[in-house]
Coordinates of C-alpha atoms in Angstrom, one line a residue:
X12 CA -0.1 0.1 -0.2
X13 CA 3.3 2.1 0.6
X14 CA 4.3 1.9 -2.9
X15 CA 0.7 2.5 -4.4
X16 CA 1.5 -0.3 -6.7
X17 CA -1.3 -2.6 -8.1
X18 CA -1.3 -5.6 -6.8
X19 CA -2.0 -8.5 -9.7
X20 CA -3.5 -11.9 -7.8
X21 CA -2.6 -15.0 -10.9
X22 CA -4.8 -18.1 -10.4
X23 CA -3.7 -21.0 -11.5
X24 CA -3.6 -24.8 -10.9
X25 CA -0.6 -25.9 -11.1
X26 CA -1.0 -29.2 -10.7
X27 CA -3.6 -30.1 -12.9
X28 CA -4.3 -27.6 -15.3
X29 CA -3.5 -27.9 -18.8
X30 CA -4.0 -24.1 -20.0
X31 CA -2.1 -22.5 -16.6
X32 CA 0.5 -24.6 -16.8
X33 CA 0.9 -22.9 -21.0
X34 CA -0.3 -19.3 -19.1
X35 CA 3.1 -19.8 -16.5
X36 CA 4.6 -20.7 -19.6
X37 CA 4.0 -17.9 -22.1
X38 CA 3.2 -14.9 -19.7
X39 CA 4.6 -15.7 -16.0
X40 CA 8.1 -16.7 -17.1
X41 CA 9.0 -14.0 -19.2
X42 CA 11.7 -11.9 -18.1
X43 CA 9.6 -8.8 -18.9
X44 CA 7.0 -10.1 -15.8
X45 CA 10.1 -11.2 -13.3
X46 CA 11.0 -7.6 -13.4
X47 CA 8.1 -5.8 -13.2
X48 CA 6.8 -7.8 -10.9
X49 CA 8.1 -6.1 -7.3
X50 CA 8.8 -2.8 -9.1
X51 CA 5.5 -2.6 -11.2
X52 CA 3.5 -4.3 -9.4
X53 CA 2.8 -7.2 -6.6
X54 CA 2.5 -10.2 -7.1
X55 CA 0.7 -13.2 -5.5
X56 CA 0.6 -16.4 -6.7
X57 CA -2.5 -19.1 -5.6
X58 CA -2.3 -22.4 -7.3
X59 CA -5.7 -24.1 -6.2
X60 CA -5.5 -27.6 -6.1
X61 CA -8.0 -30.3 -7.3
X62 CA -11.7 -30.6 -5.6
X63 CA -11.1 -34.1 -3.9
X64 CA -12.5 -37.0 -6.3
X65 CA -13.3 -35.1 -8.7
X66 CA -11.9 -34.3 -12.0
X67 CA -9.1 -32.3 -13.9
X68 CA -11.1 -28.8 -14.3
X69 CA -13.4 -29.0 -11.1
X70 CA -12.1 -27.7 -8.0
X71 CA -13.0 -24.5 -5.4
X72 CA -12.2 -21.6 -4.9
X73 CA -13.3 -19.7 -2.6
X74 CA -12.3 -16.5 -1.8
X75 CA -8.3 -15.3 -2.5
X76 CA -6.1 -15.5 -0.5
X77 CA -6.2 -14.2 3.7
X78 CA -2.9 -11.6 3.3
X79 CA -4.5 -10.2 -0.2
X80 CA -7.9 -9.9 2.0
X81 CA -6.2 -8.2 4.1
X82 CA -4.7 -6.0 2.6
X83 CA -8.3 -5.3 0.0
X84 CA -10.8 -5.8 2.7
X85 CA -12.4 -8.2 2.1
X86 CA -10.3 -10.9 5.1
X87 CA -14.1 -11.2 7.0
X88 CA -16.8 -11.5 3.6
X89 CA -18.3 -14.7 3.5
X90 CA -18.2 -14.7 -0.3
X91 CA -16.1 -14.4 -3.4
X92 CA -14.7 -10.2 -3.9
X93 CA -14.3 -11.8 -6.9
X94 CA -16.0 -14.3 -9.9
X95 CA -13.9 -17.6 -10.8
X96 CA -14.5 -19.0 -13.4
X97 CA -11.9 -21.3 -13.8
X98 CA -7.6 -20.9 -13.8
X99 CA -5.9 -18.8 -15.8
X100 CA -7.3 -15.6 -14.2
X101 CA -5.0 -12.7 -13.2
X102 CA -6.5 -10.3 -11.3
X103 CA -5.5 -6.9 -11.6
X104 CA -6.6 -5.2 -8.2
X105 CA -5.8 -1.5 -6.4
X106 CA -4.2 -2.0 -2.9
X107 CA -6.0 0.9 -1.6
X108 CA -9.5 1.0 -2.0
X109 CA -9.8 -3.0 -3.3
X110 CA -10.9 -1.9 -6.6
X111 CA -10.7 -5.1 -9.6
X112 CA -8.9 -2.5 -12.0
X113 CA -9.3 -5.5 -15.1
X114 CA -10.9 -9.2 -14.3
X115 CA -8.6 -11.4 -17.4
X116 CA -8.8 -15.3 -17.5
X117 CA -7.6 -17.1 -20.9
X118 CA -5.0 -16.7 -22.8
X119 CA -6.9 -15.7 -25.7
X120 CA -7.7 -12.9 -23.8
X121 CA -4.5 -11.2 -22.8
X122 CA -3.1 -12.1 -26.2
X123 CA -5.9 -9.6 -28.2
X124 CA -3.9 -6.9 -26.6
X125 CA -0.9 -8.7 -28.2
X126 CA 2.1 -7.1 -25.2
X127 CA 3.9 -8.9 -23.1
X128 CA 1.1 -9.2 -19.7
X129 CA 3.4 -6.9 -17.7
X130 CA 3.1 -4.3 -20.3
X131 CA -1.1 -4.8 -19.8
X132 CA -0.5 -4.5 -15.4
X133 CA 1.3 -1.2 -16.2
X134 CA -1.7 0.2 -18.9
X135 CA -3.9 -0.2 -17.1
X136 CA -2.6 0.6 -13.8
X137 CA -1.7 4.1 -15.8
X138 CA -5.8 4.8 -16.6
X139 CA -6.3 4.4 -14.2
X140 CA -4.2 6.1 -11.7
X141 CA -5.4 9.7 -14.0
X142 CA -9.0 8.7 -13.4
X143 CA -10.2 10.8 -11.3
X144 CA -11.0 10.8 -8.0

């Protein structure tokens, strides 16, 4: 919050979601993303587990991680603050107000921007920061 950097939460299912592994390889593990994380945004990876007894592609995700929940003010909320259709999912959040700035779901949604994920995050944050409060 002191740095006034956007909070980026990445929801993945690395042990069971093939699309998540592709997304991670093509966006999260890129040098420009790693270089920006911590400097241009705060990054939290949330690795979901496959729901026991269910087939791959089913999962339980009820809330953001406790640390993130405290920052965005929803730690005691009985319901999830963001709707998650499924991993992979990226949420860009204002760390002060907890406002969801942008959510990106499948790889194709990120691809349509034609730039690295770090660039999308930086551009989104710049646009959000220019808006009158």
